[in-house]
């Protein structure tokens, strides 16, 4: 065993699931009962994953008996213009009472935003960017087909306008039903699965050290890290997917409270300017960020944390990774990238040296960079990007 995961991690994680969260191979079948209570139903789905994951056949049968309006989407980030086009198509549908999302973080975020715009009969999707909080009034059922963002468990949605990232917040965007069905992940290309599980692991780790964390979020983070590490060591294909799916879900629940930190903030320009998949973009800087945070002195840190707390939170991470110290932890993080055949240098993703300043410049997202336990300047980021260039 390379790691020291929590005893009976998966059983424990299942015990911590909330009511109306259905977890099992084949859990999508629960939708047959749920749907009986609704009359006007929208289904958002990922165009690429829908058929191979098995959901298309499932919904084919279901839509013979229930009125389901299907809205396909494909895209890695979510530009506001795309949401507007979809909204224009659906805004005249009356009395929508259930919206289902089948896909990864992008589809779930798209569904959240459309739920807000439809609920409030907004004239344009742009209105959600004004900072005003809108309430969603429609029941949501989220069915993730990746093991990454845990978006099904968060009250925020990420959208892009002019390549800039916006996080839309509304506590009412949490779904009434969550369906975690590992069978839907079986057809996921290995590359996508690997990138998304890195996101889940990074979210767990960042949540653990986040300045805004609580005992509750750190407990979810512990479950998330433990589940993903369990999945990495698991050899049975279904059990592996179960572990990753639970890991992603709990990483979502963890960051829903704590929010993410600087690795996520740096990842946004890496994704929007250079197309690096989100999970990889986040994980590339994680070993360096871990060192920076671990060695932070009292003068370097945010007002709401102490160096003792940071050390304590690292101790919990070391424990799960079976790492004796920070050097052992960073080595294990890099070993994970190597084991998944993921390149760890920015130049491998087409970045040029002259791209680093603009990346550093755009690495500050309010609520993410300032949620890192150590205060981070542009110079620190530029330095760090140079190290992994
Ligand atoms: Fe993420």
Tab-separated table of C-alpha atoms and ligand atoms in Angstrom:
chain	number	residue	atom	x	y	z
A	1	UNK	CA	0.000	0.000	0.000
A	2	UNK	CA	1.444	3.351	-1.023
A	3	UNK	CA	-1.195	5.296	0.907
A	4	UNK	CA	-2.733	5.179	4.334
A	5	UNK	CA	-6.407	5.712	3.539
A	6	UNK	CA	-9.219	5.770	6.111
A	7	UNK	CA	-10.440	2.336	7.166
A	8	UNK	CA	-13.454	1.188	5.100
A	9	UNK	CA	-13.370	4.459	3.202
A	10	UNK	CA	-16.088	3.583	0.710
A	11	UNK	CA	-18.508	2.215	3.283
A	12	UNK	CA	-17.915	5.265	5.430
A	13	UNK	CA	-18.404	7.642	2.495
A	14	UNK	CA	-21.689	5.968	1.552
A	15	UNK	CA	-22.861	6.392	5.140
A	16	UNK	CA	-22.234	10.141	4.863
A	17	UNK	CA	-24.340	10.659	1.731
A	18	UNK	CA	-27.342	12.928	2.067
A	19	UNK	CA	-30.968	11.985	1.672
A	20	UNK	CA	-32.065	11.816	-1.980
A	21	UNK	CA	-28.542	10.952	-3.095
A	22	UNK	CA	-28.698	7.581	-4.820
A	23	UNK	CA	-25.420	5.753	-5.078
A	24	UNK	CA	-25.083	2.338	-6.737
A	25	UNK	CA	-24.235	0.750	-10.052
A	26	UNK	CA	-27.495	1.235	-11.961
A	27	UNK	CA	-28.706	4.036	-9.654
A	28	UNK	CA	-30.033	5.938	-12.687
A	29	UNK	CA	-33.073	3.598	-12.500
A	30	UNK	CA	-34.290	5.685	-9.535
A	31	UNK	CA	-35.222	8.375	-12.018
A	32	UNK	CA	-38.154	6.247	-13.206
A	33	UNK	CA	-39.892	6.807	-9.861
A	34	UNK	CA	-38.754	10.397	-9.376
A	35	UNK	CA	-40.009	11.541	-12.759
A	36	UNK	CA	-43.591	10.443	-12.046
A	37	UNK	CA	-44.064	13.557	-9.907
A	38	UNK	CA	-43.327	16.021	-12.711
A	39	UNK	CA	-45.106	17.313	-15.806
A	40	UNK	CA	-42.712	19.521	-17.743
A	41	UNK	CA	-39.184	18.197	-17.838
A	42	UNK	CA	-35.932	19.451	-19.378
A	43	UNK	CA	-32.895	17.249	-19.856
A	44	UNK	CA	-29.472	18.812	-20.393
A	45	UNK	CA	-26.832	16.369	-21.514
A	46	UNK	CA	-23.298	16.088	-22.766
A	47	UNK	CA	-23.452	15.388	-26.494
A	48	UNK	CA	-20.319	13.208	-26.513
A	49	UNK	CA	-20.935	11.145	-23.389
A	50	UNK	CA	-24.695	10.623	-23.655
A	51	UNK	CA	-24.759	7.609	-25.938
A	52	UNK	CA	-21.595	5.739	-24.861
A	53	UNK	CA	-22.402	6.092	-21.144
A	54	UNK	CA	-25.744	4.331	-21.679
A	55	UNK	CA	-27.944	7.275	-20.733
A	56	UNK	CA	-29.314	7.720	-24.265
A	57	UNK	CA	-30.961	4.289	-24.298
A	58	UNK	CA	-32.303	4.851	-20.785
A	59	UNK	CA	-33.885	8.194	-21.666
A	60	UNK	CA	-35.195	6.864	-24.978
A	61	UNK	CA	-37.471	4.473	-23.105
A	62	UNK	CA	-38.327	7.060	-20.502
A	63	UNK	CA	-39.295	9.761	-22.996
A	64	UNK	CA	-41.847	7.439	-24.588
A	65	UNK	CA	-43.839	7.753	-21.354
A	66	UNK	CA	-42.910	11.206	-20.084
A	67	UNK	CA	-42.618	14.609	-21.797
A	68	UNK	CA	-38.897	15.304	-21.757
A	69	UNK	CA	-37.397	18.140	-23.781
A	70	UNK	CA	-33.759	17.279	-24.590
A	71	UNK	CA	-31.000	19.881	-24.790
A	72	UNK	CA	-27.590	18.624	-25.920
A	73	UNK	CA	-24.396	20.606	-25.295
A	74	UNK	CA	-20.733	20.057	-25.868
A	75	UNK	CA	-17.918	22.259	-24.700
A	76	UNK	CA	-15.188	22.256	-22.095
A	77	UNK	CA	-15.591	25.699	-20.627
A	78	UNK	CA	-18.908	27.485	-20.508
A	79	UNK	CA	-19.019	30.816	-22.382
A	80	UNK	CA	-21.983	32.987	-21.488
A	81	UNK	CA	-22.907	33.331	-25.209
A	82	UNK	CA	-23.534	29.568	-25.415
A	83	UNK	CA	-25.898	29.703	-22.442
A	84	UNK	CA	-27.729	32.637	-24.002
A	85	UNK	CA	-28.360	30.655	-27.232
A	86	UNK	CA	-29.770	27.738	-25.270
A	87	UNK	CA	-31.850	30.031	-23.087
A	88	UNK	CA	-33.339	31.722	-26.175
A	89	UNK	CA	-34.479	28.285	-27.327
A	90	UNK	CA	-36.150	27.236	-24.105
A	91	UNK	CA	-37.362	30.384	-22.387
A	92	UNK	CA	-40.882	30.109	-23.755
A	93	UNK	CA	-41.488	26.617	-22.430
A	94	UNK	CA	-44.078	26.942	-19.688
A	95	UNK	CA	-44.191	25.516	-16.190
A	96	UNK	CA	-40.942	23.579	-16.210
A	97	UNK	CA	-40.919	21.674	-12.925
A	98	UNK	CA	-37.903	19.374	-13.235
A	99	UNK	CA	-34.522	19.846	-14.888
A	100	UNK	CA	-32.201	16.871	-15.226
A	101	UNK	CA	-28.488	17.169	-16.014
A	102	UNK	CA	-26.456	14.247	-17.334
A	103	UNK	CA	-22.793	15.079	-17.835
A	104	UNK	CA	-19.687	16.555	-16.253
A	105	UNK	CA	-19.184	19.859	-14.439
A	106	UNK	CA	-19.864	21.964	-17.527
A	107	UNK	CA	-23.301	20.416	-18.148
A	108	UNK	CA	-24.244	20.654	-14.490
A	109	UNK	CA	-23.133	24.306	-14.341
A	110	UNK	CA	-25.054	25.056	-17.540
A	111	UNK	CA	-28.139	23.511	-15.954
A	112	UNK	CA	-27.711	25.555	-12.783
A	113	UNK	CA	-27.523	28.832	-14.713
A	114	UNK	CA	-30.503	27.955	-16.920
A	115	UNK	CA	-32.509	27.027	-13.821
A	116	UNK	CA	-31.810	30.525	-12.469
A	117	UNK	CA	-32.634	32.325	-15.710
A	118	UNK	CA	-35.858	30.348	-16.290
A	119	UNK	CA	-36.987	30.667	-12.662
A	120	UNK	CA	-36.592	34.426	-12.783
A	121	UNK	CA	-37.664	34.905	-16.414
A	122	UNK	CA	-34.524	36.955	-16.998
A	123	UNK	CA	-34.299	38.892	-20.232
A	124	UNK	CA	-30.657	37.896	-20.741
A	125	UNK	CA	-28.260	35.425	-19.160
A	126	UNK	CA	-25.823	38.326	-18.569
A	127	UNK	CA	-27.960	39.359	-15.614
A	128	UNK	CA	-26.556	36.517	-13.508
A	129	UNK	CA	-23.141	38.211	-13.744
A	130	UNK	CA	-24.291	41.395	-12.047
A	131	UNK	CA	-23.565	40.091	-8.566
A	132	UNK	CA	-27.244	39.958	-7.633
A	133	UNK	CA	-28.289	36.618	-6.111
A	134	UNK	CA	-31.132	34.839	-7.871
A	135	UNK	CA	-33.205	31.987	-6.494
A	136	UNK	CA	-33.827	28.822	-8.420
A	137	UNK	CA	-37.406	27.602	-8.038
A	138	UNK	CA	-37.237	24.423	-10.151
A	139	UNK	CA	-36.420	20.931	-8.851
A	140	UNK	CA	-33.088	19.665	-10.145
A	141	UNK	CA	-31.746	16.133	-10.627
A	142	UNK	CA	-27.998	15.917	-11.242
A	143	UNK	CA	-26.393	12.816	-12.700
A	144	UNK	CA	-22.608	13.231	-13.084
A	145	UNK	CA	-20.876	11.218	-15.803
A	146	UNK	CA	-17.346	12.180	-14.756
A	147	UNK	CA	-15.557	11.872	-11.430
A	148	UNK	CA	-14.235	15.388	-11.206
A	149	UNK	CA	-15.755	18.643	-10.124
A	150	UNK	CA	-18.371	17.458	-7.665
A	151	UNK	CA	-20.488	20.260	-9.152
A	152	UNK	CA	-23.600	18.296	-8.175
A	153	UNK	CA	-22.797	19.216	-4.571
A	154	UNK	CA	-21.905	22.892	-4.890
A	155	UNK	CA	-23.919	26.085	-4.782
A	156	UNK	CA	-21.823	27.757	-7.460
A	157	UNK	CA	-21.423	27.533	-11.211
A	158	UNK	CA	-18.443	28.613	-13.286
A	159	UNK	CA	-19.019	30.538	-16.522
A	160	UNK	CA	-16.680	32.483	-18.799
A	161	UNK	CA	-17.166	35.873	-20.369
A	162	UNK	CA	-14.392	37.178	-22.631
A	163	UNK	CA	-12.212	34.325	-21.312
A	164	UNK	CA	-12.629	35.645	-17.782
A	165	UNK	CA	-14.001	33.279	-15.186
A	166	UNK	CA	-17.078	34.137	-13.141
A	167	UNK	CA	-18.429	32.126	-10.260
A	168	UNK	CA	-22.200	32.417	-9.887
A	169	UNK	CA	-23.469	31.684	-6.435
A	170	UNK	CA	-26.929	30.647	-5.310
A	171	UNK	CA	-27.667	28.224	-2.455
A	172	UNK	CA	-30.850	27.244	-4.325
A	173	UNK	CA	-28.845	25.649	-7.139
A	174	UNK	CA	-28.301	22.494	-5.089
A	175	UNK	CA	-30.220	19.591	-6.623
A	176	UNK	CA	-33.223	17.933	-5.042
A	177	UNK	CA	-31.903	14.578	-6.333
A	178	UNK	CA	-28.351	13.392	-6.927
A	179	UNK	CA	-27.727	10.167	-8.770
A	180	UNK	CA	-24.229	8.704	-8.495
A	181	UNK	CA	-24.110	5.769	-10.866
A	182	UNK	CA	-20.604	4.355	-11.524
A	183	UNK	CA	-21.917	2.462	-14.560
A	184	UNK	CA	-22.277	5.788	-16.368
A	185	UNK	CA	-18.517	6.297	-16.046
A	186	UNK	CA	-17.528	3.006	-17.677
A	187	UNK	CA	-17.227	4.471	-21.164
A	188	UNK	CA	-15.282	7.538	-20.050
A	189	UNK	CA	-12.019	7.761	-22.031
A	190	UNK	CA	-9.096	7.078	-19.704
A	191	UNK	CA	-7.628	10.511	-20.401
A	192	UNK	CA	-10.821	12.243	-19.288
A	193	UNK	CA	-11.201	10.033	-16.228
A	194	UNK	CA	-7.613	10.770	-15.186
A	195	UNK	CA	-7.936	14.521	-15.643
A	196	UNK	CA	-11.181	14.631	-13.692
A	197	UNK	CA	-9.982	12.514	-10.781
A	198	UNK	CA	-7.004	14.876	-10.445
A	199	UNK	CA	-9.505	17.709	-10.032
A	200	UNK	CA	-11.282	15.775	-7.281
A	201	UNK	CA	-8.000	15.038	-5.504
A	202	UNK	CA	-6.781	18.627	-5.814
A	203	UNK	CA	-10.112	19.950	-4.541
A	204	UNK	CA	-9.811	17.640	-1.529
A	205	UNK	CA	-6.258	18.772	-0.784
A	206	UNK	CA	-6.954	22.465	-1.353
A	207	UNK	CA	-10.068	22.244	0.774
A	208	UNK	CA	-8.018	20.705	3.568
A	209	UNK	CA	-5.664	23.706	3.732
A	210	UNK	CA	-8.138	26.420	2.635
A	211	UNK	CA	-8.258	29.435	4.943
A	212	UNK	CA	-12.057	29.313	4.779
A	213	UNK	CA	-12.327	25.651	5.786
A	214	UNK	CA	-14.332	24.341	8.740
A	215	UNK	CA	-14.271	21.063	10.666
A	216	UNK	CA	-17.135	19.893	8.472
A	217	UNK	CA	-15.431	20.774	5.179
A	218	UNK	CA	-12.185	19.159	6.336
A	219	UNK	CA	-14.075	15.976	7.147
A	220	UNK	CA	-15.535	15.920	3.607
A	221	UNK	CA	-12.069	16.704	2.229
A	222	UNK	CA	-10.645	13.756	4.165
A	223	UNK	CA	-13.306	11.471	2.680
A	224	UNK	CA	-12.616	12.891	-0.790
A	225	UNK	CA	-8.842	12.379	-0.632
A	226	UNK	CA	-9.228	8.955	0.946
A	227	UNK	CA	-11.745	7.864	-1.714
A	228	UNK	CA	-9.640	9.012	-4.667
A	229	UNK	CA	-6.500	7.369	-3.238
A	230	UNK	CA	-8.529	4.190	-2.654
A	231	UNK	CA	-9.585	4.321	-6.301
A	232	UNK	CA	-5.996	4.719	-7.459
A	233	UNK	CA	-5.034	1.537	-5.620
A	234	UNK	CA	-8.158	-0.433	-6.548
A	235	UNK	CA	-7.862	-3.066	-9.290
A	236	UNK	CA	-11.550	-3.973	-9.766
A	237	UNK	CA	-12.910	-1.690	-12.509
A	238	UNK	CA	-16.332	-0.968	-10.969
A	239	UNK	CA	-14.972	-0.471	-7.456
A	240	UNK	CA	-12.392	1.915	-8.877
A	241	UNK	CA	-15.103	4.049	-10.489
A	242	UNK	CA	-17.200	3.926	-7.323
A	243	UNK	CA	-14.263	5.269	-5.331
A	244	UNK	CA	-13.557	8.073	-7.821
A	245	UNK	CA	-17.224	9.060	-8.052
A	246	UNK	CA	-17.526	9.284	-4.271
A	247	UNK	CA	-14.203	11.140	-4.112
A	248	UNK	CA	-15.450	13.713	-6.594
A	249	UNK	CA	-18.778	14.086	-4.802
A	250	UNK	CA	-17.175	14.686	-1.408
A	251	UNK	CA	-14.594	17.038	-2.915
A	252	UNK	CA	-17.600	19.041	-4.132
A	253	UNK	CA	-19.187	19.018	-0.700
A	254	UNK	CA	-15.857	20.060	0.831
A	255	UNK	CA	-15.220	23.036	-1.472
A	256	UNK	CA	-18.847	24.047	-1.300
A	257	UNK	CA	-17.988	25.128	2.252
A	258	UNK	CA	-14.268	25.907	2.143
A	259	UNK	CA	-13.901	27.037	-1.514
A	260	UNK	CA	-10.742	26.187	-3.438
A	261	UNK	CA	-7.409	28.019	-3.271
A	262	UNK	CA	-4.573	29.302	-5.430
A	263	UNK	CA	-4.059	26.162	-7.557
A	264	UNK	CA	-7.602	26.576	-8.830
A	265	UNK	CA	-7.091	30.301	-9.341
A	266	UNK	CA	-3.971	29.671	-11.467
A	267	UNK	CA	-5.759	26.943	-13.406
A	268	UNK	CA	-8.387	29.297	-14.868
A	269	UNK	CA	-6.042	31.161	-17.269
A	270	UNK	CA	-4.240	27.881	-18.029
A	271	UNK	CA	-7.573	26.455	-19.181
A	272	UNK	CA	-9.158	29.475	-20.844
A	273	UNK	CA	-6.028	30.698	-22.709
A	274	UNK	CA	-4.166	27.465	-23.348
A	275	UNK	CA	-6.838	24.760	-23.260
A	276	UNK	CA	-5.239	22.639	-20.535
A	277	UNK	CA	-7.982	20.348	-19.127
A	278	UNK	CA	-9.209	21.684	-15.784
A	279	UNK	CA	-8.048	18.811	-13.560
A	280	UNK	CA	-4.575	18.785	-15.073
A	281	UNK	CA	-4.296	22.580	-14.963
A	282	UNK	CA	-5.106	22.489	-11.260
A	283	UNK	CA	-2.775	19.647	-10.393
A	284	UNK	CA	0.318	20.947	-12.223
A	285	UNK	CA	0.969	23.636	-9.623
A	286	UNK	CA	-0.153	21.608	-6.611
A	287	UNK	CA	3.260	20.222	-5.508
A	288	UNK	CA	4.816	23.719	-5.550
A	289	UNK	CA	1.818	25.256	-3.812
A	290	UNK	CA	1.988	22.537	-1.155
A	291	UNK	CA	5.610	23.491	-0.397
A	292	UNK	CA	4.827	27.206	-0.323
A	293	UNK	CA	1.928	26.706	2.056
A	294	UNK	CA	3.779	24.288	4.296
A	295	UNK	CA	6.751	26.598	4.772
A	296	UNK	CA	4.682	29.768	5.226
A	297	UNK	CA	5.710	31.857	8.210
A	298	UNK	CA	3.431	33.949	10.398
A	299	UNK	CA	4.112	37.097	8.364
A	300	UNK	CA	3.110	35.374	5.109
A	301	UNK	CA	-0.301	34.018	6.026
A	302	UNK	CA	-3.938	35.146	5.943
A	303	UNK	CA	-5.415	36.717	9.054
A	304	UNK	CA	-7.904	33.879	9.642
A	305	UNK	CA	-5.290	31.102	9.982
A	306	UNK	CA	-2.265	30.392	12.152
A	307	UNK	CA	0.934	28.552	11.263
A	308	UNK	CA	-0.009	25.896	13.839
A	309	UNK	CA	-3.327	25.308	12.061
A	310	UNK	CA	-1.592	25.031	8.710
A	311	UNK	CA	0.817	22.433	10.121
A	312	UNK	CA	-2.102	20.531	11.664
A	313	UNK	CA	-3.957	20.461	8.327
A	314	UNK	CA	-0.855	19.245	6.546
A	315	UNK	CA	-0.489	16.508	9.148
A	316	UNK	CA	-3.911	15.194	8.100
A	317	UNK	CA	-2.831	15.209	4.441
A	318	UNK	CA	0.501	13.510	5.261
A	319	UNK	CA	-1.383	10.825	7.159
A	320	UNK	CA	-3.657	9.940	4.219
A	321	UNK	CA	-0.776	9.907	1.744
A	322	UNK	CA	1.479	7.974	4.140
A	323	UNK	CA	4.015	10.760	3.615
A	324	UNK	CA	6.632	11.381	6.317
A	325	UNK	CA	7.109	15.034	5.392
A	326	UNK	CA	6.478	17.693	2.763
A	327	UNK	CA	9.175	16.337	0.440
A	328	UNK	CA	7.574	12.884	0.516
A	329	UNK	CA	4.141	14.420	-0.152
A	330	UNK	CA	5.266	16.456	-3.159
A	331	UNK	CA	7.019	13.390	-4.549
A	332	UNK	CA	3.831	11.360	-4.216
A	333	UNK	CA	1.818	14.070	-5.953
A	334	UNK	CA	4.272	14.061	-8.866
A	335	UNK	CA	4.267	10.256	-8.904
A	336	UNK	CA	0.486	10.323	-9.403
A	337	UNK	CA	0.917	12.493	-12.512
A	338	UNK	CA	3.607	10.151	-13.823
A	339	UNK	CA	1.513	7.036	-13.114
A	340	UNK	CA	-1.376	8.555	-15.105
A	341	UNK	CA	1.036	9.454	-17.962
A	342	UNK	CA	0.310	13.150	-17.572
A	343	UNK	CA	3.051	15.566	-18.537
A	344	UNK	CA	4.031	17.950	-15.761
A	345	UNK	CA	5.662	20.842	-17.629
A	346	UNK	CA	3.756	23.852	-18.990
A	347	UNK	CA	5.722	23.769	-22.248
A	348	UNK	CA	4.281	20.293	-22.884
A	349	UNK	CA	0.928	22.048	-23.252
A	350	UNK	CA	2.131	24.604	-25.781
A	351	UNK	CA	2.935	27.477	-23.404
A	352	UNK	CA	5.827	29.733	-24.308
A	353	UNK	CA	8.033	31.545	-21.800
A	354	UNK	CA	6.429	34.829	-22.793
A	355	UNK	CA	2.987	33.415	-21.859
A	356	UNK	CA	3.880	33.200	-18.181
A	357	UNK	CA	3.337	36.883	-17.218
A	358	UNK	CA	-0.189	36.979	-18.666
A	359	UNK	CA	-0.961	33.719	-16.860
A	360	UNK	CA	0.311	35.122	-13.558
A	361	UNK	CA	-1.616	38.326	-14.156
A	362	UNK	CA	-4.892	36.424	-14.512
A	363	UNK	CA	-4.322	34.043	-11.614
A	364	UNK	CA	-6.166	36.108	-9.057
A	365	UNK	CA	-9.769	35.170	-8.528
A	366	UNK	CA	-11.477	36.748	-5.567
A	367	UNK	CA	-12.470	34.090	-3.037
A	368	UNK	CA	-9.893	31.603	-4.407
A	369	UNK	CA	-6.431	33.211	-4.365
A	370	UNK	CA	-7.203	35.025	-1.103
A	371	UNK	CA	-8.514	31.758	0.356
A	372	UNK	CA	-5.053	30.235	0.126
A	373	UNK	CA	-3.540	30.014	3.629
A	374	UNK	CA	-0.378	31.759	2.424
A	375	UNK	CA	-0.734	35.168	0.810
A	376	UNK	CA	0.357	34.890	-2.788
A	377	UNK	CA	1.777	37.704	-4.924
A	378	UNK	CA	2.104	37.915	-8.675
A	379	UNK	CA	5.884	37.519	-8.290
A	380	UNK	CA	5.427	34.249	-6.381
A	381	UNK	CA	3.172	32.892	-9.106
A	382	UNK	CA	5.509	33.980	-11.876
A	383	UNK	CA	8.372	32.275	-10.080
A	384	UNK	CA	6.361	29.124	-9.600
A	385	UNK	CA	5.240	29.040	-13.218
A	386	UNK	CA	8.900	29.423	-14.210
A	387	UNK	CA	9.782	26.374	-12.088
A	388	UNK	CA	7.259	24.171	-13.856
A	389	UNK	CA	7.765	25.674	-17.289
B	1	LIG	FE1	-12.022	21.967	-9.823
